[in-house]
Structure formats: structure tokens, C-alpha cells
Amino acid sequence: MARQPNDLNAAFWNELMSGKHQRRNRRKRVATCIYCGFVGPGLSKEHVVAHALGGTEELLYASCHSCRDVTSNFEADVARHAYGAYRSRHLFPTRRPNERQSDFEVRYVFPDDSFIDERLPIEQYPSVLLALRLPPPGIMTGQSPTSARPAIEVDVIGDGEEIRKVQQRHPAAVGWYLTDAWAQNPELMAWPFVRMLAKIAHVWLHKIVRLEVHEPLLNGIILGTDQNISYLVGGIDGTKLSPPNANEVVVPFITADSEMGFVLNLLPGRLPPYVVIAARPRPPAQA
């Protein structure tokens, strides 16, 4: 899945792939905003994976107030809309336990096009996840950077028996679906979800590599100034990369052109893996 590039020290690369470097830097102190470069008071810690999705790895003094607001907003969008019901059903971490939602709405549709909206208590709500299906990153398939959005599809992943029980509440219905807007319009999910994937890779990059060797590529996507969501972030299919093991969340690799990339196994075993290209080698210093 990975190879040792010429611009990385062999001992460092072997240590990186063994996991020793990551463990030693579990709470690495940065002392500069990893998104905009601000240095000064008020820097806060930054989780690799959002706390709301069970993340525990973090950087200390790594995000200024302004950039923290940006990342917190799109992470909150994903946690509430794409995974809100799943998080409530499985008691994922929350900083506001009193606001945890206890029921969710589904719509049953009947042959005459009539419908019934019904709220189900969380214990009866199926454990479903919205999984964004993305093409491989364009940089890995020879595509040029473009602001054109890729075709977006969302798969609903869930327990078949739980889903059948929801259907059986109204046997005459021809189908049912989630009424949340994200379930109806994949475009709403795509932009914040891709930015979240970019943020995970970007934070992990700052945990493990020497930035005098690598130039980060994802700041614009994370901060919302770069609208090209398909050149550096995508799915694993078509990349010839191996999916991570169930207990691996972030797996580094090096491309043929020595870019640093990561395979992300968000919610391991429950969502498909994604691929993010996070950095490229810096040009050699001029003599």
C-alpha cells in the first residue's frame, strides 16, 4: 500500500509505518494555527476526528478562534445531520447530553402518493448511516484540478432487520425514508463531509510529518476558499490502495510522485474508506 520515497529518511518512514511516531505524538503541542498560521494567545486544541464522532487523538494549541469556528461548524453539520440518529442510538460522545435527540422522523409513502410522517423513539429507529460515495481523488487518476462537482451519490447503510421492522409499522406503505434534508439531497452532505475528511487528514499530517519536508495542500478546502472537492479527496475504489484494518482510523501512504496521502477509516467497519492527499514534497532550497 505504501512505499518509502526518496525524500524521507528510511528510519523515520519505518517508525511512521510502525505506529510508534503516532503514539508518541498523541497530544503533540503545535503552538501555531495549523490552518492560517496565526501565532499568539487563544490557540485551542484540535481533534483529529471530531469528539462527536468518538475522536480522542488531538493536537494542543493548534487552532485559532476563527479557524476553530469554521471547522466546528462543518463538523457539527455532519455529526447532527448525517449521523445524528446513529450517534444518539449508540450513545456517541456529546458535550450537550441534555440536548441529545430522543426521537426521529420518518415518512411513509402509500400507493396513492399520500404519506404519513411519524416520529420514532430512538430505540425503535434503525441504525442507519449515510455514506457518501466519491470517485477517487483526481490527482491519483491523472485528472486536472477543477471546481466542477463530481456526481454525488449517498448509500444508506443499516441493519436489514431493523429496517424491516420500521416498514412493518405501516405494511400498506410502498416505502419509507428519512425526512432529514441531507438524506433527500446528497449535495447538502457533500461539501461539509469532504471538508471534514480534509480536516482529519490535515490534522494527522501535522501530528506525524516534518513540515520542512512537506507542503500542506488542504487548507483551502478546509477553510472554504477552494471549491475543488474532487482533486485531493475521494473514495478508495480505483486507487489500488488496500482498505485499512478495522482498528485503523488513519493509514498513511506515499504516491508515485511522493505526495503524502491518508486512507481514512471513519467509524471503522461501518463506513467505506476514503482517500485524501494531504501534502507534497517541498522544492529543494536554492543554494
PDB file of C-alpha atoms in Angstrom:
ATOM      1  CA  MET A   1       0.000   0.000   0.000  1.00  0.00           C
ATOM      2  CA  ALA A   2       2.893   2.368   0.680  1.00  0.00           C
ATOM      3  CA  ARG A   3       6.476   2.768  -0.379  1.00  0.00           C
ATOM      4  CA  GLN A   4       9.411   4.657   1.060  1.00  0.00           C
ATOM      5  CA  PRO A   5      10.038   7.792  -1.052  1.00  0.00           C
ATOM      6  CA  ASN A   6      13.466   9.233  -1.684  1.00  0.00           C
ATOM      7  CA  ASP A   7      12.791  12.429   0.260  1.00  0.00           C
ATOM      8  CA  LEU A   8      12.036  10.751   3.585  1.00  0.00           C
ATOM      9  CA  ASN A   9      14.619   9.305   5.916  1.00  0.00           C
ATOM     10  CA  ALA A  10      14.269   5.498   5.953  1.00  0.00           C
ATOM     11  CA  ALA A  11      14.320   5.230   9.747  1.00  0.00           C
ATOM     12  CA  PHE A  12      11.629   7.892  10.084  1.00  0.00           C
ATOM     13  CA  TRP A  13       9.442   6.185   7.454  1.00  0.00           C
ATOM     14  CA  ASN A  14       9.754   2.774   9.163  1.00  0.00           C
ATOM     15  CA  GLU A  15       8.886   4.335  12.520  1.00  0.00           C
ATOM     16  CA  LEU A  16       5.935   6.170  10.956  1.00  0.00           C
ATOM     17  CA  MET A  17       4.507   2.988   9.458  1.00  0.00           C
ATOM     18  CA  SER A  18       5.032   1.044  12.701  1.00  0.00           C
ATOM     19  CA  GLY A  19       2.780   3.457  14.625  1.00  0.00           C
ATOM     20  CA  LYS A  20       5.456   4.466  17.152  1.00  0.00           C
ATOM     21  CA  HIS A  21       5.554   8.059  15.924  1.00  0.00           C
ATOM     22  CA  GLN A  22       1.786   8.447  16.171  1.00  0.00           C
ATOM     23  CA  ARG A  23       1.668   7.074  19.718  1.00  0.00           C
ATOM     24  CA  ARG A  24       4.462   9.334  20.886  1.00  0.00           C
ATOM     25  CA  ASN A  25       2.650  12.372  19.467  1.00  0.00           C
ATOM     26  CA  ARG A  26      -0.801  11.522  20.824  1.00  0.00           C
ATOM     27  CA  ARG A  27      -1.062  15.003  22.401  1.00  0.00           C
ATOM     28  CA  LYS A  28       1.506  16.914  20.362  1.00  0.00           C
ATOM     29  CA  ARG A  29       1.881  20.653  21.075  1.00  0.00           C
ATOM     30  CA  VAL A  30       1.925  22.802  17.930  1.00  0.00           C
ATOM     31  CA  ALA A  31       1.725  26.438  19.175  1.00  0.00           C
ATOM     32  CA  THR A  32       0.519  27.804  15.807  1.00  0.00           C
ATOM     33  CA  CYS A  33      -2.782  27.622  13.956  1.00  0.00           C
ATOM     34  CA  ILE A  34      -2.392  24.736  11.521  1.00  0.00           C
ATOM     35  CA  TYR A  35      -4.912  26.333   9.124  1.00  0.00           C
ATOM     36  CA  CYS A  36      -3.973  30.008   8.833  1.00  0.00           C
ATOM     37  CA  GLY A  37      -0.556  30.144  10.548  1.00  0.00           C
ATOM     38  CA  PHE A  38      -1.596  32.506  13.372  1.00  0.00           C
ATOM     39  CA  VAL A  39       0.810  32.572  16.315  1.00  0.00           C
ATOM     40  CA  GLY A  40      -0.388  34.150  19.542  1.00  0.00           C
ATOM     41  CA  PRO A  41      -2.740  33.792  22.503  1.00  0.00           C
ATOM     42  CA  GLY A  42      -6.022  31.920  22.381  1.00  0.00           C
ATOM     43  CA  LEU A  43      -4.937  28.844  20.421  1.00  0.00           C
ATOM     44  CA  SER A  44      -7.029  25.790  21.282  1.00  0.00           C
ATOM     45  CA  LYS A  45      -6.661  22.044  20.884  1.00  0.00           C
ATOM     46  CA  GLU A  46      -7.809  20.361  17.705  1.00  0.00           C
ATOM     47  CA  HIS A  47      -9.156  16.818  17.453  1.00  0.00           C
ATOM     48  CA  VAL A  48      -8.132  14.663  14.503  1.00  0.00           C
ATOM     49  CA  VAL A  49     -11.587  13.066  14.308  1.00  0.00           C
ATOM     50  CA  ALA A  50     -14.327  15.183  15.866  1.00  0.00           C
ATOM     51  CA  HIS A  51     -15.158  14.494  19.508  1.00  0.00           C
ATOM     52  CA  ALA A  52     -18.791  13.973  18.458  1.00  0.00           C
ATOM     53  CA  LEU A  53     -17.708  11.033  16.290  1.00  0.00           C
ATOM     54  CA  GLY A  54     -15.644   9.440  19.031  1.00  0.00           C
ATOM     55  CA  GLY A  55     -12.262  11.012  18.250  1.00  0.00           C
ATOM     56  CA  THR A  56      -9.632  11.097  21.000  1.00  0.00           C
ATOM     57  CA  GLU A  57      -6.394  11.988  19.154  1.00  0.00           C
ATOM     58  CA  GLU A  58      -5.640  15.698  19.314  1.00  0.00           C
ATOM     59  CA  LEU A  59      -3.111  18.473  18.814  1.00  0.00           C
ATOM     60  CA  LEU A  60      -2.559  21.091  21.520  1.00  0.00           C
ATOM     61  CA  TYR A  61      -2.529  24.848  20.791  1.00  0.00           C
ATOM     62  CA  ALA A  62      -3.311  24.163  17.130  1.00  0.00           C
ATOM     63  CA  SER A  63      -6.318  26.270  16.078  1.00  0.00           C
ATOM     64  CA  CYS A  64      -7.157  29.973  16.360  1.00  0.00           C
ATOM     65  CA  HIS A  65     -10.676  31.161  17.273  1.00  0.00           C
ATOM     66  CA  SER A  66     -11.639  31.980  13.690  1.00  0.00           C
ATOM     67  CA  CYS A  67     -10.480  28.690  12.162  1.00  0.00           C
ATOM     68  CA  ARG A  68     -11.909  26.703  15.061  1.00  0.00           C
ATOM     69  CA  ASP A  69     -15.323  28.220  14.343  1.00  0.00           C
ATOM     70  CA  VAL A  70     -15.030  27.161  10.688  1.00  0.00           C
ATOM     71  CA  THR A  71     -14.076  23.542  11.425  1.00  0.00           C
ATOM     72  CA  SER A  72     -16.549  23.234  14.292  1.00  0.00           C
ATOM     73  CA  ASN A  73     -19.424  24.361  12.062  1.00  0.00           C
ATOM     74  CA  PHE A  74     -18.952  21.805   9.299  1.00  0.00           C
ATOM     75  CA  GLU A  75     -18.156  19.029  11.769  1.00  0.00           C
ATOM     76  CA  ALA A  76     -21.363  19.864  13.645  1.00  0.00           C
ATOM     77  CA  ASP A  77     -23.324  19.731  10.377  1.00  0.00           C
ATOM     78  CA  VAL A  78     -22.047  16.220   9.674  1.00  0.00           C
ATOM     79  CA  ALA A  79     -22.498  14.991  13.240  1.00  0.00           C
ATOM     80  CA  ARG A  80     -26.063  16.298  13.548  1.00  0.00           C
ATOM     81  CA  HIS A  81     -27.490  15.613  10.103  1.00  0.00           C
ATOM     82  CA  ALA A  82     -25.608  12.661   8.620  1.00  0.00           C
ATOM     83  CA  TYR A  83     -25.016  10.798  11.880  1.00  0.00           C
ATOM     84  CA  GLY A  84     -27.301  12.384  14.465  1.00  0.00           C
ATOM     85  CA  ALA A  85     -29.660   9.430  14.828  1.00  0.00           C
ATOM     86  CA  TYR A  86     -26.817   6.919  14.773  1.00  0.00           C
ATOM     87  CA  ARG A  87     -24.904   8.864  17.421  1.00  0.00           C
ATOM     88  CA  SER A  88     -27.986   9.040  19.650  1.00  0.00           C
ATOM     89  CA  ARG A  89     -28.782   5.368  19.179  1.00  0.00           C
ATOM     90  CA  HIS A  90     -25.232   4.286  20.064  1.00  0.00           C
ATOM     91  CA  LEU A  91     -24.521   6.970  22.686  1.00  0.00           C
ATOM     92  CA  PHE A  92     -21.609   8.649  20.938  1.00  0.00           C
ATOM     93  CA  PRO A  93     -19.888  11.404  22.937  1.00  0.00           C
ATOM     94  CA  THR A  94     -21.629  14.758  23.222  1.00  0.00           C
ATOM     95  CA  ARG A  95     -20.838  17.927  25.132  1.00  0.00           C
ATOM     96  CA  ARG A  96     -24.580  18.610  25.471  1.00  0.00           C
ATOM     97  CA  PRO A  97     -26.125  15.371  26.766  1.00  0.00           C
ATOM     98  CA  ASN A  98     -29.345  17.144  27.767  1.00  0.00           C
ATOM     99  CA  GLU A  99     -29.882  18.087  24.107  1.00  0.00           C
ATOM    100  CA  ARG A 100     -29.461  14.552  22.768  1.00  0.00           C
ATOM    101  CA  GLN A 101     -32.411  13.866  20.467  1.00  0.00           C
ATOM    102  CA  SER A 102     -34.734  11.098  21.682  1.00  0.00           C
ATOM    103  CA  ASP A 103     -36.853  10.594  18.546  1.00  0.00           C
ATOM    104  CA  PHE A 104     -36.509  10.982  14.782  1.00  0.00           C
ATOM    105  CA  GLU A 105     -38.953  11.425  11.923  1.00  0.00           C
ATOM    106  CA  VAL A 106     -39.620   9.082   9.015  1.00  0.00           C
ATOM    107  CA  ARG A 107     -42.099   9.463   6.156  1.00  0.00           C
ATOM    108  CA  TYR A 108     -44.231   6.528   4.941  1.00  0.00           C
ATOM    109  CA  VAL A 109     -45.447   6.798   1.335  1.00  0.00           C
ATOM    110  CA  PHE A 110     -48.572   4.968   0.078  1.00  0.00           C
ATOM    111  CA  PRO A 111     -49.649   3.859  -3.442  1.00  0.00           C
ATOM    112  CA  ASP A 112     -51.923   6.879  -3.886  1.00  0.00           C
ATOM    113  CA  ASP A 113     -48.945   9.208  -3.211  1.00  0.00           C
ATOM    114  CA  SER A 114     -50.279  10.109   0.223  1.00  0.00           C
ATOM    115  CA  PHE A 115     -47.870   9.970   3.122  1.00  0.00           C
ATOM    116  CA  ILE A 116     -47.646   9.845   6.895  1.00  0.00           C
ATOM    117  CA  ASP A 117     -44.853  11.457   8.907  1.00  0.00           C
ATOM    118  CA  GLU A 118     -44.174   9.571  12.114  1.00  0.00           C
ATOM    119  CA  ARG A 119     -41.677  10.146  14.879  1.00  0.00           C
ATOM    120  CA  LEU A 120     -39.971   7.032  16.177  1.00  0.00           C
ATOM    121  CA  PRO A 121     -38.326   6.828  19.604  1.00  0.00           C
ATOM    122  CA  ILE A 122     -34.604   6.317  19.274  1.00  0.00           C
ATOM    123  CA  GLU A 123     -34.766   2.699  20.483  1.00  0.00           C
ATOM    124  CA  GLN A 124     -37.034   1.877  17.506  1.00  0.00           C
ATOM    125  CA  TYR A 125     -35.129   3.936  14.975  1.00  0.00           C
ATOM    126  CA  PRO A 126     -32.918   1.828  12.665  1.00  0.00           C
ATOM    127  CA  SER A 127     -29.143   2.122  12.941  1.00  0.00           C
ATOM    128  CA  VAL A 128     -28.672   3.691   9.523  1.00  0.00           C
ATOM    129  CA  LEU A 129     -25.722   5.694   8.238  1.00  0.00           C
ATOM    130  CA  LEU A 130     -25.455   7.949   5.208  1.00  0.00           C
ATOM    131  CA  ALA A 131     -22.309   7.005   3.261  1.00  0.00           C
ATOM    132  CA  LEU A 132     -21.112   9.456   0.636  1.00  0.00           C
ATOM    133  CA  ARG A 133     -19.875   7.663  -2.477  1.00  0.00           C
ATOM    134  CA  LEU A 134     -16.967   9.542  -4.096  1.00  0.00           C
ATOM    135  CA  PRO A 135     -14.739   8.925  -7.131  1.00  0.00           C
ATOM    136  CA  PRO A 136     -11.021   8.515  -6.395  1.00  0.00           C
ATOM    137  CA  PRO A 137      -9.048  11.765  -5.936  1.00  0.00           C
ATOM    138  CA  GLY A 138      -8.391  13.323  -9.328  1.00  0.00           C
ATOM    139  CA  ILE A 139      -4.697  13.736  -8.565  1.00  0.00           C
ATOM    140  CA  MET A 140      -4.375   9.935  -8.391  1.00  0.00           C
ATOM    141  CA  THR A 141      -6.126   9.297 -11.709  1.00  0.00           C
ATOM    142  CA  GLY A 142      -4.431  11.946 -13.856  1.00  0.00           C
ATOM    143  CA  GLN A 143      -7.282  14.464 -13.727  1.00  0.00           C
ATOM    144  CA  SER A 144      -6.686  18.198 -13.720  1.00  0.00           C
ATOM    145  CA  PRO A 145      -7.886  20.384 -10.831  1.00  0.00           C
ATOM    146  CA  THR A 146     -11.426  21.580 -11.423  1.00  0.00           C
ATOM    147  CA  SER A 147     -14.146  23.313  -9.448  1.00  0.00           C
ATOM    148  CA  ALA A 148     -16.793  21.141 -11.125  1.00  0.00           C
ATOM    149  CA  ARG A 149     -18.502  18.919  -8.571  1.00  0.00           C
ATOM    150  CA  PRO A 150     -18.360  15.154  -9.128  1.00  0.00           C
ATOM    151  CA  ALA A 151     -21.527  13.095  -9.372  1.00  0.00           C
ATOM    152  CA  ILE A 152     -22.656  12.663  -5.775  1.00  0.00           C
ATOM    153  CA  GLU A 153     -24.387   9.555  -4.503  1.00  0.00           C
ATOM    154  CA  VAL A 154     -25.286   8.558  -0.972  1.00  0.00           C
ATOM    155  CA  ASP A 155     -25.750   4.986   0.197  1.00  0.00           C
ATOM    156  CA  VAL A 156     -27.926   4.230   3.221  1.00  0.00           C
ATOM    157  CA  ILE A 157     -26.151   1.574   5.275  1.00  0.00           C
ATOM    158  CA  GLY A 158     -28.106  -0.148   8.019  1.00  0.00           C
ATOM    159  CA  ASP A 159     -29.277  -3.307   9.740  1.00  0.00           C
ATOM    160  CA  GLY A 160     -31.754  -5.127   7.494  1.00  0.00           C
ATOM    161  CA  GLU A 161     -33.875  -6.488  10.328  1.00  0.00           C
ATOM    162  CA  GLU A 162     -34.222  -3.089  11.970  1.00  0.00           C
ATOM    163  CA  ILE A 163     -35.215  -1.567   8.638  1.00  0.00           C
ATOM    164  CA  ARG A 164     -37.862  -4.266   8.082  1.00  0.00           C
ATOM    165  CA  LYS A 165     -39.373  -3.557  11.483  1.00  0.00           C
ATOM    166  CA  VAL A 166     -39.793   0.105  10.551  1.00  0.00           C
ATOM    167  CA  GLN A 167     -41.501  -0.883   7.291  1.00  0.00           C
ATOM    168  CA  GLN A 168     -43.855  -3.268   9.105  1.00  0.00           C
ATOM    169  CA  ARG A 169     -45.323  -0.413  11.161  1.00  0.00           C
ATOM    170  CA  HIS A 170     -47.286   0.518   8.008  1.00  0.00           C
ATOM    171  CA  PRO A 171     -47.451  -2.601   5.799  1.00  0.00           C
ATOM    172  CA  ALA A 172     -49.553  -0.826   3.144  1.00  0.00           C
ATOM    173  CA  ALA A 173     -46.804   1.739   2.506  1.00  0.00           C
ATOM    174  CA  VAL A 174     -44.745   1.302  -0.651  1.00  0.00           C
ATOM    175  CA  GLY A 175     -41.707   2.702   1.092  1.00  0.00           C
ATOM    176  CA  TRP A 176     -40.353   4.968   3.775  1.00  0.00           C
ATOM    177  CA  TYR A 177     -37.467   7.367   4.027  1.00  0.00           C
ATOM    178  CA  LEU A 178     -35.751   9.760   6.385  1.00  0.00           C
ATOM    179  CA  THR A 179     -37.176  13.267   6.258  1.00  0.00           C
ATOM    180  CA  ASP A 180     -33.869  14.961   7.076  1.00  0.00           C
ATOM    181  CA  ALA A 181     -32.884  17.226   4.192  1.00  0.00           C
ATOM    182  CA  TRP A 182     -29.434  15.626   3.926  1.00  0.00           C
ATOM    183  CA  ALA A 183     -31.000  12.244   3.185  1.00  0.00           C
ATOM    184  CA  GLN A 184     -33.003  13.817   0.363  1.00  0.00           C
ATOM    185  CA  ASN A 185     -30.285  15.994  -1.172  1.00  0.00           C
ATOM    186  CA  PRO A 186     -26.763  14.500  -1.273  1.00  0.00           C
ATOM    187  CA  GLU A 187     -25.321  17.853  -2.359  1.00  0.00           C
ATOM    188  CA  LEU A 188     -26.032  19.206   1.129  1.00  0.00           C
ATOM    189  CA  MET A 189     -23.875  16.475   2.625  1.00  0.00           C
ATOM    190  CA  ALA A 190     -21.011  16.573   0.129  1.00  0.00           C
ATOM    191  CA  TRP A 191     -19.308  19.879   0.922  1.00  0.00           C
ATOM    192  CA  PRO A 192     -19.188  19.688   4.755  1.00  0.00           C
ATOM    193  CA  PHE A 193     -18.360  15.967   4.661  1.00  0.00           C
ATOM    194  CA  VAL A 194     -15.436  16.427   2.262  1.00  0.00           C
ATOM    195  CA  ARG A 195     -14.139  19.350   4.318  1.00  0.00           C
ATOM    196  CA  MET A 196     -14.302  17.140   7.406  1.00  0.00           C
ATOM    197  CA  LEU A 197     -12.273  14.421   5.647  1.00  0.00           C
ATOM    198  CA  ALA A 198      -9.729  17.056   4.591  1.00  0.00           C
ATOM    199  CA  LYS A 199      -9.524  18.364   8.150  1.00  0.00           C
ATOM    200  CA  ILE A 200      -8.872  14.863   9.560  1.00  0.00           C
ATOM    201  CA  ALA A 201      -6.021  14.294   7.114  1.00  0.00           C
ATOM    202  CA  HIS A 202      -4.602  17.793   7.674  1.00  0.00           C
ATOM    203  CA  VAL A 203      -4.532  17.460  11.459  1.00  0.00           C
ATOM    204  CA  TRP A 204      -2.974  13.997  11.232  1.00  0.00           C
ATOM    205  CA  LEU A 205      -0.343  15.354   8.846  1.00  0.00           C
ATOM    206  CA  HIS A 206       0.701  17.873  11.491  1.00  0.00           C
ATOM    207  CA  LYS A 207       0.970  15.071  14.030  1.00  0.00           C
ATOM    208  CA  ILE A 208       3.368  12.876  12.122  1.00  0.00           C
ATOM    209  CA  VAL A 209       5.468  14.627   9.471  1.00  0.00           C
ATOM    210  CA  ARG A 210       8.128  17.287   9.311  1.00  0.00           C
ATOM    211  CA  LEU A 211       6.623  20.265   7.525  1.00  0.00           C
ATOM    212  CA  GLU A 212      10.025  21.475   6.392  1.00  0.00           C
ATOM    213  CA  VAL A 213       9.858  18.442   4.072  1.00  0.00           C
ATOM    214  CA  HIS A 214       6.165  18.503   3.107  1.00  0.00           C
ATOM    215  CA  GLU A 215       3.893  21.339   1.936  1.00  0.00           C
ATOM    216  CA  PRO A 216       0.258  21.004   3.164  1.00  0.00           C
ATOM    217  CA  LEU A 217      -2.379  21.110   0.398  1.00  0.00           C
ATOM    218  CA  LEU A 218      -5.730  21.099   2.179  1.00  0.00           C
ATOM    219  CA  ASN A 219      -6.021  24.496   3.881  1.00  0.00           C
ATOM    220  CA  GLY A 220      -8.234  25.981   1.160  1.00  0.00           C
ATOM    221  CA  ILE A 221     -10.706  23.102   1.190  1.00  0.00           C
ATOM    222  CA  ILE A 222     -10.942  23.208   4.983  1.00  0.00           C
ATOM    223  CA  LEU A 223     -11.410  26.985   5.194  1.00  0.00           C
ATOM    224  CA  GLY A 224     -13.848  27.039   2.276  1.00  0.00           C
ATOM    225  CA  THR A 225     -11.764  29.074  -0.176  1.00  0.00           C
ATOM    226  CA  ASP A 226     -11.023  26.137  -2.504  1.00  0.00           C
ATOM    227  CA  GLN A 227     -14.200  24.712  -4.070  1.00  0.00           C
ATOM    228  CA  ASN A 228     -12.425  21.801  -5.775  1.00  0.00           C
ATOM    229  CA  ILE A 229     -13.588  18.878  -3.661  1.00  0.00           C
ATOM    230  CA  SER A 230     -12.605  16.065  -6.002  1.00  0.00           C
ATOM    231  CA  TYR A 231      -8.918  16.636  -6.808  1.00  0.00           C
ATOM    232  CA  LEU A 232      -7.458  15.803  -3.373  1.00  0.00           C
ATOM    233  CA  VAL A 233     -10.340  13.978  -1.621  1.00  0.00           C
ATOM    234  CA  GLY A 234     -12.214  10.915  -2.824  1.00  0.00           C
ATOM    235  CA  GLY A 235     -13.111   7.270  -2.449  1.00  0.00           C
ATOM    236  CA  ILE A 236     -10.773   4.307  -2.351  1.00  0.00           C
ATOM    237  CA  ASP A 237     -12.211   2.443  -5.355  1.00  0.00           C
ATOM    238  CA  GLY A 238      -9.968   2.856  -8.373  1.00  0.00           C
ATOM    239  CA  THR A 239      -6.871   3.826  -6.370  1.00  0.00           C
ATOM    240  CA  LYS A 240      -5.282   0.332  -5.982  1.00  0.00           C
ATOM    241  CA  LEU A 241      -4.943   1.015  -2.262  1.00  0.00           C
ATOM    242  CA  SER A 242      -5.828  -1.573   0.355  1.00  0.00           C
ATOM    243  CA  PRO A 243      -8.638  -0.853   2.834  1.00  0.00           C
ATOM    244  CA  PRO A 244      -7.407  -0.379   6.412  1.00  0.00           C
ATOM    245  CA  ASN A 245      -7.894  -2.960   9.123  1.00  0.00           C
ATOM    246  CA  ALA A 246     -10.939  -2.462  11.341  1.00  0.00           C
ATOM    247  CA  ASN A 247      -8.865  -0.944  14.171  1.00  0.00           C
ATOM    248  CA  GLU A 248      -7.048   1.561  11.934  1.00  0.00           C
ATOM    249  CA  VAL A 249      -8.570   5.015  11.504  1.00  0.00           C
ATOM    250  CA  VAL A 250      -5.805   6.803   9.581  1.00  0.00           C
ATOM    251  CA  VAL A 251      -3.261   4.971   7.400  1.00  0.00           C
ATOM    252  CA  PRO A 252      -0.503   6.953   5.622  1.00  0.00           C
ATOM    253  CA  PHE A 253       0.804   6.211   2.143  1.00  0.00           C
ATOM    254  CA  ILE A 254       3.051   7.841  -0.430  1.00  0.00           C
ATOM    255  CA  THR A 255       2.019   8.292  -4.072  1.00  0.00           C
ATOM    256  CA  ALA A 256       4.272   7.642  -7.067  1.00  0.00           C
ATOM    257  CA  ASP A 257       5.018  11.394  -7.100  1.00  0.00           C
ATOM    258  CA  SER A 258       5.911  11.382  -3.375  1.00  0.00           C
ATOM    259  CA  GLU A 259       2.759  13.160  -2.169  1.00  0.00           C
ATOM    260  CA  MET A 260       1.708  12.232   1.359  1.00  0.00           C
ATOM    261  CA  GLY A 261      -1.761  10.710   1.469  1.00  0.00           C
ATOM    262  CA  PHE A 262      -4.011   9.024   4.000  1.00  0.00           C
ATOM    263  CA  VAL A 263      -6.671   6.357   3.846  1.00  0.00           C
ATOM    264  CA  LEU A 264      -9.362   7.340   6.358  1.00  0.00           C
ATOM    265  CA  ASN A 265     -11.459   4.677   8.034  1.00  0.00           C
ATOM    266  CA  LEU A 266     -14.070   6.902   9.659  1.00  0.00           C
ATOM    267  CA  LEU A 267     -16.327   4.924  12.017  1.00  0.00           C
ATOM    268  CA  PRO A 268     -14.237   1.793  11.313  1.00  0.00           C
ATOM    269  CA  GLY A 269     -16.156  -1.072   9.756  1.00  0.00           C
ATOM    270  CA  ARG A 270     -19.317   0.996   9.321  1.00  0.00           C
ATOM    271  CA  LEU A 271     -18.437   3.432   6.531  1.00  0.00           C
ATOM    272  CA  PRO A 272     -16.387   2.909   3.359  1.00  0.00           C
ATOM    273  CA  PRO A 273     -12.789   4.151   3.495  1.00  0.00           C
ATOM    274  CA  TYR A 274     -11.856   7.470   1.904  1.00  0.00           C
ATOM    275  CA  VAL A 275      -8.599   8.775   0.441  1.00  0.00           C
ATOM    276  CA  VAL A 276      -7.089  12.228   0.986  1.00  0.00           C
ATOM    277  CA  ILE A 277      -3.861  13.645  -0.480  1.00  0.00           C
ATOM    278  CA  ALA A 278      -2.601  15.994   2.218  1.00  0.00           C
ATOM    279  CA  ALA A 279       0.858  17.257   1.216  1.00  0.00           C
ATOM    280  CA  ARG A 280       3.518  17.272  -1.469  1.00  0.00           C
ATOM    281  CA  PRO A 281       7.316  17.488  -1.168  1.00  0.00           C
ATOM    282  CA  ARG A 282       8.649  20.997  -0.840  1.00  0.00           C
ATOM    283  CA  PRO A 283      11.050  22.002  -3.603  1.00  0.00           C
ATOM    284  CA  PRO A 284      14.697  21.903  -2.560  1.00  0.00           C
ATOM    285  CA  ALA A 285      16.047  25.128  -1.111  1.00  0.00           C
ATOM    286  CA  GLN A 286      18.002  27.282  -3.528  1.00  0.00           C
ATOM    287  CA  ALA A 287      21.717  27.429  -2.802  1.00  0.00           C
TER     288      ALA A 287
END
